[in-house]
CSV table of C-alpha atoms in Angstrom, one decimal:
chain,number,residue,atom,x,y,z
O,65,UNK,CA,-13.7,40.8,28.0
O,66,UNK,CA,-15.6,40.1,24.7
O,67,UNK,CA,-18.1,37.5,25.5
O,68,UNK,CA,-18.4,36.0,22.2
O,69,UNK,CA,-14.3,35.6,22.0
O,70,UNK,CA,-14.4,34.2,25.6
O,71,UNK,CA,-16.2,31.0,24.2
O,72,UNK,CA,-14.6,29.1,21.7
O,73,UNK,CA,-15.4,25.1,20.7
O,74,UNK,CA,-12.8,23.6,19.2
O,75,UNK,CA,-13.2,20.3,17.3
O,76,UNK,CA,-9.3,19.0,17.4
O,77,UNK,CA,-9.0,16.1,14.4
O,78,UNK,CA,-6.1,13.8,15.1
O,79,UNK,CA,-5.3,10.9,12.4
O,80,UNK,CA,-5.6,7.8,14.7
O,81,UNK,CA,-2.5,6.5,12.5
O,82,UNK,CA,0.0,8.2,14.5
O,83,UNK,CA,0.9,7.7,18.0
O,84,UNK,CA,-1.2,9.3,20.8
O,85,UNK,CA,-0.2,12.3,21.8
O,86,UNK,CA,1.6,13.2,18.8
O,87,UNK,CA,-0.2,16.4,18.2
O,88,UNK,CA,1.0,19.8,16.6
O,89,UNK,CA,1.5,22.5,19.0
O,90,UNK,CA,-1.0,24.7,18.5
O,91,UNK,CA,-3.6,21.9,19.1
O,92,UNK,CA,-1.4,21.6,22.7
O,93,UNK,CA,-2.0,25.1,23.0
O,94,UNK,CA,-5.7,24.7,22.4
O,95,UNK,CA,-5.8,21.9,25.2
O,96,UNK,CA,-3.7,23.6,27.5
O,97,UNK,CA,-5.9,26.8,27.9
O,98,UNK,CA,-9.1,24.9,27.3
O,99,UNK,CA,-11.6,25.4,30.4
O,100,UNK,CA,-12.9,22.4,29.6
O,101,UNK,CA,-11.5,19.3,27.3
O,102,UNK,CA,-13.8,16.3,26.4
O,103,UNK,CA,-13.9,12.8,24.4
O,104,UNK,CA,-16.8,10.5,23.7
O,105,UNK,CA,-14.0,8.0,25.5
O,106,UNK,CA,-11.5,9.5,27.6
O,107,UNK,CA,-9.5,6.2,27.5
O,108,UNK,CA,-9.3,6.2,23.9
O,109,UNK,CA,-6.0,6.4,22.3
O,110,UNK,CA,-5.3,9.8,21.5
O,111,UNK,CA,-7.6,11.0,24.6
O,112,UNK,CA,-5.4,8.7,26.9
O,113,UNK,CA,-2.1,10.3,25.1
O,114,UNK,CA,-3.4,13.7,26.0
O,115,UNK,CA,-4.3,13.1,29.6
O,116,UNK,CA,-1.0,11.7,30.5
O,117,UNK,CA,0.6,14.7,29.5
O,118,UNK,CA,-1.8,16.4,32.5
O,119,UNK,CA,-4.4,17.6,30.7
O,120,UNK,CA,-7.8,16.4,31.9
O,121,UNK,CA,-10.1,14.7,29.4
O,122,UNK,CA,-13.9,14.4,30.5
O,123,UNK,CA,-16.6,12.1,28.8
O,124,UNK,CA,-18.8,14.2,27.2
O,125,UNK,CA,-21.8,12.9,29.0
O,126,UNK,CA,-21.1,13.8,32.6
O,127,UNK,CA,-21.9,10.2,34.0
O,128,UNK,CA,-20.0,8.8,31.1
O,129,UNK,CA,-22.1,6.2,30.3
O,130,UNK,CA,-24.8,5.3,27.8
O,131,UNK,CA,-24.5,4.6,23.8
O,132,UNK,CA,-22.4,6.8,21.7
O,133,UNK,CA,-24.8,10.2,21.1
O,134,UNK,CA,-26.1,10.9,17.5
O,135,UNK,CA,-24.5,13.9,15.7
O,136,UNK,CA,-27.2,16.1,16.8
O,137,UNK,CA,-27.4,15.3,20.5
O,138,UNK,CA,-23.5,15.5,20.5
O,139,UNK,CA,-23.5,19.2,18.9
O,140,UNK,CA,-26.5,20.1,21.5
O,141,UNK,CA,-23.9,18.2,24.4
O,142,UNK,CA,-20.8,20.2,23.4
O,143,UNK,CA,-22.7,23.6,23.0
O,144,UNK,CA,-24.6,23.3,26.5
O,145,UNK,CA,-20.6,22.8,27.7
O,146,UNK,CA,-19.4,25.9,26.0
O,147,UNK,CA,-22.6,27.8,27.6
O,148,UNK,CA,-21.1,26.3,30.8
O,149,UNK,CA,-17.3,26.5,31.0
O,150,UNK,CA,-16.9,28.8,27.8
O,151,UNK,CA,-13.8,27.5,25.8
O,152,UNK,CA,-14.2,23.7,25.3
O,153,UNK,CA,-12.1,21.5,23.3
O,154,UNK,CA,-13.5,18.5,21.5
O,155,UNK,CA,-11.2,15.5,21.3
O,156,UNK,CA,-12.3,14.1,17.9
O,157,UNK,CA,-13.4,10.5,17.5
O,158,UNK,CA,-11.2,7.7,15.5
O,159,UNK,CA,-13.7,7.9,12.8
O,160,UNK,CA,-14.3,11.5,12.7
O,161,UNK,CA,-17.4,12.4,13.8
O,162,UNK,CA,-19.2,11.9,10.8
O,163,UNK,CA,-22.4,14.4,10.6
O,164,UNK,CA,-20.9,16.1,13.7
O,165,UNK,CA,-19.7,19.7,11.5
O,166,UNK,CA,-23.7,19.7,9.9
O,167,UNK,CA,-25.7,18.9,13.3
O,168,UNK,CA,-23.3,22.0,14.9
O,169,UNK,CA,-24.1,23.9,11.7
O,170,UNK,CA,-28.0,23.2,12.3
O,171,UNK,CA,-27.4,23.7,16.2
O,172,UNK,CA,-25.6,27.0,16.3
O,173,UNK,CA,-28.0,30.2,17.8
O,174,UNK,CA,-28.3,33.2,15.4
O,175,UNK,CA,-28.0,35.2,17.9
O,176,UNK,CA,-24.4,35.8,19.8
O,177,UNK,CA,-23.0,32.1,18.7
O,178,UNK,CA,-19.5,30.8,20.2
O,179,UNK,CA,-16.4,30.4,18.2
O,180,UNK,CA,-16.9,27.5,16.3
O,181,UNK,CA,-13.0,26.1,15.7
O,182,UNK,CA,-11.9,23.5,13.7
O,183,UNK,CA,-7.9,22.4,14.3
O,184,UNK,CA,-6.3,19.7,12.3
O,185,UNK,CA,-3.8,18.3,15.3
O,186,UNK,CA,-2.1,15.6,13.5
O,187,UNK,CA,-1.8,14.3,9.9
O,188,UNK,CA,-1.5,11.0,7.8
O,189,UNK,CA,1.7,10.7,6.8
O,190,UNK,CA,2.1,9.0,3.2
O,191,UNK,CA,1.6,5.5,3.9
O,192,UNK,CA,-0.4,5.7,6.4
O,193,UNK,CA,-3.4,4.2,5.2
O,194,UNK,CA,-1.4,0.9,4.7
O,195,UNK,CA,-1.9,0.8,8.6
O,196,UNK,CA,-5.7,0.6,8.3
O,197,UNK,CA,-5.3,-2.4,5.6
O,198,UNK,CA,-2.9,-4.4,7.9
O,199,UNK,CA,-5.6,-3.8,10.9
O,200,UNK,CA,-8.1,-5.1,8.8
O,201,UNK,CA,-6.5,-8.3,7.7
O,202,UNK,CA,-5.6,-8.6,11.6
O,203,UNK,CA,-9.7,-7.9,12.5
O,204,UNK,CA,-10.2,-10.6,9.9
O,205,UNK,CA,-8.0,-13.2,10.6
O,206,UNK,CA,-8.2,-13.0,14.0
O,207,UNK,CA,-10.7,-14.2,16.7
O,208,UNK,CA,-14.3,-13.3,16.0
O,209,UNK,CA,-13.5,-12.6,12.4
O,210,UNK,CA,-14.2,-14.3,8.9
O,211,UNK,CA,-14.4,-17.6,8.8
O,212,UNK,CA,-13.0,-17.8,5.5
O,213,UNK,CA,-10.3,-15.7,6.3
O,214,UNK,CA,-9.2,-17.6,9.1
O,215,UNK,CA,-9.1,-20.9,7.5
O,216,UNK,CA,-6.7,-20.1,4.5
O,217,UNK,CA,-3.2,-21.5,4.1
O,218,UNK,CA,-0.1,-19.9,2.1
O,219,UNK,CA,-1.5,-22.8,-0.3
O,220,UNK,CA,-4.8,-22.3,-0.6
O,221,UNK,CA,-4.0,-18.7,-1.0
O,222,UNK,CA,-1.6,-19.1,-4.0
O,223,UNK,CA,-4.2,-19.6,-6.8
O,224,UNK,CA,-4.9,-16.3,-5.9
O,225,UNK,CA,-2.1,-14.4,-5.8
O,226,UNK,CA,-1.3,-15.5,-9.8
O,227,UNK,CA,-5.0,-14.5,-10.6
O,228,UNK,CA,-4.7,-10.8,-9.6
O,229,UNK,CA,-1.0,-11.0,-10.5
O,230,UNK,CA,-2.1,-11.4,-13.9
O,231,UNK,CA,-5.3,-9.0,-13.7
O,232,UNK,CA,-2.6,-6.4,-12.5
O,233,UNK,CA,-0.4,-6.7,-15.0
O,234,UNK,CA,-3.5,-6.7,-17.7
O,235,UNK,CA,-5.0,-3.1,-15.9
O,236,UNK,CA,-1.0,-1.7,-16.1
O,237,UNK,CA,-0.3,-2.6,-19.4
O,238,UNK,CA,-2.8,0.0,-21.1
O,239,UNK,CA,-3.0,2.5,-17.9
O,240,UNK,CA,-0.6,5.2,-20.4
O,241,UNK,CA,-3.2,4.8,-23.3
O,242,UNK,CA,-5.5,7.4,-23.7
O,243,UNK,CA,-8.8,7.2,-21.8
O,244,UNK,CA,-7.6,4.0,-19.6
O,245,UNK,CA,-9.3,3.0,-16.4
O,246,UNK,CA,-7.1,4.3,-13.8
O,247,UNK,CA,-9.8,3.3,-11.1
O,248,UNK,CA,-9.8,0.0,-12.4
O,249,UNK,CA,-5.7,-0.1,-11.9
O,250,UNK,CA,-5.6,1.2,-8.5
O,251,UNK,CA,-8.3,-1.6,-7.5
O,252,UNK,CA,-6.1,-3.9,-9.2
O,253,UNK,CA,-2.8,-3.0,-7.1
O,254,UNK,CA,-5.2,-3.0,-4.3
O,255,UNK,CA,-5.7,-6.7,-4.8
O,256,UNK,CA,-2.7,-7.7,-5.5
O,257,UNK,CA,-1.6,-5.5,-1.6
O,258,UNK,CA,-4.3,-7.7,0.0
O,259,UNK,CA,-2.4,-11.4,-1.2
O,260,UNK,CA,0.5,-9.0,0.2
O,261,UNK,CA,-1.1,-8.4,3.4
O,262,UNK,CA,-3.1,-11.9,3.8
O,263,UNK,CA,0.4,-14.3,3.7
O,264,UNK,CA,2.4,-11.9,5.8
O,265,UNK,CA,-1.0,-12.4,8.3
O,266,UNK,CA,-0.9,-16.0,8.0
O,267,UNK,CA,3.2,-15.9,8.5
O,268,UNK,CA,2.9,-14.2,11.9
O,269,UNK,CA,0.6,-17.3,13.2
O,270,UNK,CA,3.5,-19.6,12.0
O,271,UNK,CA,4.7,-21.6,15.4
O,272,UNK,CA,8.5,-21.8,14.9
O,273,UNK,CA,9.7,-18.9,12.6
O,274,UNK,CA,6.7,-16.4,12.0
O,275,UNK,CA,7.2,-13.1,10.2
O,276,UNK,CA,4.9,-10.8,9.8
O,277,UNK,CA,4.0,-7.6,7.2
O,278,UNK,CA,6.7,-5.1,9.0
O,279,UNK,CA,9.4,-8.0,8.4
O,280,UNK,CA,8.4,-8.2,4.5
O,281,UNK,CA,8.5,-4.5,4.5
O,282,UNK,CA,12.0,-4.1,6.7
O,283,UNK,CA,13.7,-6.6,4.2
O,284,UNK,CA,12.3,-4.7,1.2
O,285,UNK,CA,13.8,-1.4,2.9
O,286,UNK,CA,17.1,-3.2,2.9
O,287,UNK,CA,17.4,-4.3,-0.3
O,288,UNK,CA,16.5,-1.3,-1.8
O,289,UNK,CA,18.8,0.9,0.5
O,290,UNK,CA,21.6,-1.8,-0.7
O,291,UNK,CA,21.3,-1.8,-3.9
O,292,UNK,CA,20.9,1.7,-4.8
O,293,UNK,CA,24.2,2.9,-3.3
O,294,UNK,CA,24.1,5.8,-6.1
O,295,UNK,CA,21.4,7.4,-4.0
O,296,UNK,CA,21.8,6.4,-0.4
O,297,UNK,CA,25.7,6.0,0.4
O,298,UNK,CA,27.0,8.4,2.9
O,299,UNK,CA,28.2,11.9,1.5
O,300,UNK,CA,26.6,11.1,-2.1
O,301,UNK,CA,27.0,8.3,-4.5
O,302,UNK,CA,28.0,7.7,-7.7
O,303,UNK,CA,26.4,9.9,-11.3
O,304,UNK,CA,24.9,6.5,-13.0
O,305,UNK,CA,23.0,6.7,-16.1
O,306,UNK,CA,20.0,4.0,-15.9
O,307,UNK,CA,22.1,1.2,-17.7
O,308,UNK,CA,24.9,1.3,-15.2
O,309,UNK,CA,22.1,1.5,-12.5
O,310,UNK,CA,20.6,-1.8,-13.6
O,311,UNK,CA,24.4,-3.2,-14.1
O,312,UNK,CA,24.9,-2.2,-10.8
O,313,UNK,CA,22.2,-4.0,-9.4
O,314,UNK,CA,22.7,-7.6,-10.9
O,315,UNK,CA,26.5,-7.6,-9.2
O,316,UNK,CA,24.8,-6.8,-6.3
O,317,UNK,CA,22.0,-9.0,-6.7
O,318,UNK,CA,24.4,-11.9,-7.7
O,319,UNK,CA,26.5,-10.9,-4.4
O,320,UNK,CA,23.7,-11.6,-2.2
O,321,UNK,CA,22.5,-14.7,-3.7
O,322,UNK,CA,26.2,-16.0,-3.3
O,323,UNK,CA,25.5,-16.6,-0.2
O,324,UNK,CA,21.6,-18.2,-0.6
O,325,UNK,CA,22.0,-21.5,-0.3
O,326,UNK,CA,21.2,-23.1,-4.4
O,327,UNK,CA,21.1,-19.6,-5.7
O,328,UNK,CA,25.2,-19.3,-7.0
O,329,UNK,CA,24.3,-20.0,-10.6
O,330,UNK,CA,23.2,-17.3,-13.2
O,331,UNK,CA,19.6,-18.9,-14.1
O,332,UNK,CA,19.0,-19.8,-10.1
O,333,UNK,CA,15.9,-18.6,-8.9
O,334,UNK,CA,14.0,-17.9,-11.8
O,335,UNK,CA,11.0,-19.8,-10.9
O,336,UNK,CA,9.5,-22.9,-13.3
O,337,UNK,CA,6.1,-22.1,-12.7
O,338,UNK,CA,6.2,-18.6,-15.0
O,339,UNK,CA,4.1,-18.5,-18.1
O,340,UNK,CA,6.4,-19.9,-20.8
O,341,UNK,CA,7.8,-16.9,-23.0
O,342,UNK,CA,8.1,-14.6,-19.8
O,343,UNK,CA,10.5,-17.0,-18.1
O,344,UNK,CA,12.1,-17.5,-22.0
O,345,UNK,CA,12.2,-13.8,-21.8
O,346,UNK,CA,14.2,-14.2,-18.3
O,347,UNK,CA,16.5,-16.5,-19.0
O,348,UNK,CA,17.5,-14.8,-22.0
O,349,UNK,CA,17.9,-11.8,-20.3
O,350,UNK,CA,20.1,-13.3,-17.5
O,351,UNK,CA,22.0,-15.2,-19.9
O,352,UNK,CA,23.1,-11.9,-21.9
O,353,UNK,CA,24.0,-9.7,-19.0
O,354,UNK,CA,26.0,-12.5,-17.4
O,355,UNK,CA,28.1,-11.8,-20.8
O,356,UNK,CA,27.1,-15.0,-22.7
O,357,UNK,CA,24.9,-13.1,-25.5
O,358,UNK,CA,26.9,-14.9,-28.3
O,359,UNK,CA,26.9,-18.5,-26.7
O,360,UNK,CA,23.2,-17.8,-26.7
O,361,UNK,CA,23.1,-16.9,-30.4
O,362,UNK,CA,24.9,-20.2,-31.5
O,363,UNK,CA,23.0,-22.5,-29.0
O,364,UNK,CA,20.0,-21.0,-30.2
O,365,UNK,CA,21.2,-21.0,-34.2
O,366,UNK,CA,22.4,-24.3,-33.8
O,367,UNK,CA,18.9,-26.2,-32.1
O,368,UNK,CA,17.3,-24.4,-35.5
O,369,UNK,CA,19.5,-26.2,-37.4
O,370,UNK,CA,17.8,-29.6,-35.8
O,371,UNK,CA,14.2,-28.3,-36.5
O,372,UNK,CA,13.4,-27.0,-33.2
O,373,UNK,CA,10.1,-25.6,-32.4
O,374,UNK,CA,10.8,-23.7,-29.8
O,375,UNK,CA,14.0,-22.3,-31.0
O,376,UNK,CA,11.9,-20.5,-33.5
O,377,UNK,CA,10.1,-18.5,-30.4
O,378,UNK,CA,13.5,-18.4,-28.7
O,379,UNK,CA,14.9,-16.6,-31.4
O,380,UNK,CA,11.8,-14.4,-31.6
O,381,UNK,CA,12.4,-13.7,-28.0
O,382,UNK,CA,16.0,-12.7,-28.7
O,383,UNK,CA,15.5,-10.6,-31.4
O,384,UNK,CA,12.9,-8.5,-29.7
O,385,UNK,CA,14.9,-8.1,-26.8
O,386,UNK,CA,17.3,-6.6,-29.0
O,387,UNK,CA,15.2,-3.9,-30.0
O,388,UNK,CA,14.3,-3.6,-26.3
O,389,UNK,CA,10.9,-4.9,-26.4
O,390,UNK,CA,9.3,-7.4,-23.7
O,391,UNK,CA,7.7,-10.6,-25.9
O,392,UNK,CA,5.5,-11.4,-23.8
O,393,UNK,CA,4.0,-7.8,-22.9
O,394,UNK,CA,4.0,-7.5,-26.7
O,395,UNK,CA,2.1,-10.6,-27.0
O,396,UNK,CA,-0.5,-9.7,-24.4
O,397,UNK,CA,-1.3,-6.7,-26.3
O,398,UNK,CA,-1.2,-7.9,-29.9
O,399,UNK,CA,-3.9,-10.9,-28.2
O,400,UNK,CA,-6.3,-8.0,-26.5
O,401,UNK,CA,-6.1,-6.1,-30.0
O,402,UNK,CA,-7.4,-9.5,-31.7
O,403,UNK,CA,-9.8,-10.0,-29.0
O,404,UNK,CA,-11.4,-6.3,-29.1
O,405,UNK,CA,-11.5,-6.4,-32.9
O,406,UNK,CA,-12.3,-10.1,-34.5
O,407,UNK,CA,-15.4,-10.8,-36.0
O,408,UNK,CA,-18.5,-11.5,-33.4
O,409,UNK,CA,-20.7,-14.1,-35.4
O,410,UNK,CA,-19.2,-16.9,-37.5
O,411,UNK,CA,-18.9,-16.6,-41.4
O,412,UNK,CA,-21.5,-18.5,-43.2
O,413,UNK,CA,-20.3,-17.6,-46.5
């Protein structure tokens, strides 16, 4: 038999995002024929997983004790093996091994080495990194954590929600211009998924009815499943152009919130704390597609009549809604132009 073939070390990566065990079947056909089949814990997750399935996982220090070895005493550890047993499998670590590829590299004889494998077992699935951010907030909040963290209340956290809300919305606005800072957007979304994360946290601790972030997410499946019927009903929905898709979706909305207690009227729900010309720019909106566009015209011609202020906005708002333009967005960006581009000093002349 060719000696060099005989011994094989293979580092088999698993994402510790899926469940234990859950491995492809090649990396069960590397474990299976393995002479040998170690973990730096053998009762870690994925290492468990394996093991009940029959396969036996070793420590990689034969008295299994002692810190965790550095990169370059684990690549001298798992060569000595293969020198030993000949084909060894290495389970991988949660954080993968980091330095372990370059130490083997470094540690690897000239002369007649061993196969040197590397097996991708399992992958992230998208969205799986959303599981690392909720078990952070959980490390966090919970015992032995921050401080901070564990002393905030749905209150305390509001203010903060509305600040990254609006430092969102200012980072999306301009992400389509040319040269925009797309880093800066993603870290933006990020914060506005940690106020996410951080009240669904504090939900879960709640004594009579918690929640927690899989019940947020499991309610946002359902509406979304519900109201786009053109895409998920049975057999094939209906061929809707984008305006009967949003038409759809307000007589389903308004079906729903028929039965929410205080929520029956057209203008329910739209909340009084919004900035002033986006909730103008709502209740316009809802007004119109509830059919009442003309009633809205008259009201609006009629408070003008009696020198209204704010019917002069309000008609502002109307009129660029009919050319399909947000008044607020526009605002935002007409302010920022003003901002970047006014004069620095004051005029003494």
């Amino acid at each position: 038999m060719d000696p060099v073939r005989h011994r094989r070390l293979t580092l088999l990566l698993a994402s510790p995002r899926v469940a234990p065990g859950l491995l492809s079947a090649d990396a069960w056909d590397a474990l299976r024929s393995a002479d040998h089949v170690v973990a730096a814990d053998p009762t870690a997750p994925h290492p468990a997983g394996v093991a009940a399935a029959g396969v036996d996982v070793r420590p990689v220090r034969p008295d299994g004790s002692g810190a965790p070895p550095s990169p370059g005493d684990l690549a001298d550890l798992l060569l000595s093996l293969v020198a030993r047993h000949g084909t060894v499998v290495w389970l991988g670590s949660a954080d993968g091994d980091p330095g372990l590829s370059e130490a083997l590299a470094v540690a690897l004889p000239e002369e007649d080495p061993p196969v040197l494998e590397l097996l991708v077992a399992s992958w992230d699935v998208p969205g799986a990194r959303l599981l690392d951010a909720v078990a952070v907030m959980d490390r966090l909040r919970g015992p032995g954590g921050c401080p901070w963290d564990a002393r905030q209340t749905h209150a305390s956290l509001t203010p903060y929600l509305v600040e990254e809300a609006f430092e969102a919305v200012e980072a999306l606005e301009r992400l389509d211009d040319d040269g925009a800072d797309r880093d800066h957007a993603r870290e933006e979304l990020g914060d506005v998924l940690l106020q996410v994360l951080f009240h669904a946290r504090v939900a879960a601790e709640h004594g009579q009815e918690p929640f927690d972030v899989d019940d947020v997410a499991a309610g946002l499946v359902d509406k979304l499943v519900h109201r786009h019927p053109h895409v998920f009903a049975p057999g094939g929905g209906e061929d809707l152009d984008a305006a009967q898709v949003e038409s759809r979706w307000e007589q389903l909305k308004a079906q729903e919130n028929r039965t929410k207690p205080g929520r029956q009227g057209v203008l329910d729900g739209i909340p009084a704390g919004m900035p002033e010309l986006a909730r103008a720019t709502k209740v316009t909106s809802r007004l119109r597609r509830a059919g009442h566009a003309s009633w809205l015209r008259g009201w609006t011609a009629a408070r003008l009549e009696g020198r209204d202020p704010g019917a002069l906005l309000l008609e502002e708002v109307l009129d660029l809604h009919d050319v399909d333009v947000d008044a607020a967005a526009a605002l935002r960006r007409t302010l920022a132009d003003l901002l970047a581009e006014a004069p620095a000093a004051p005029d003494r002349g």
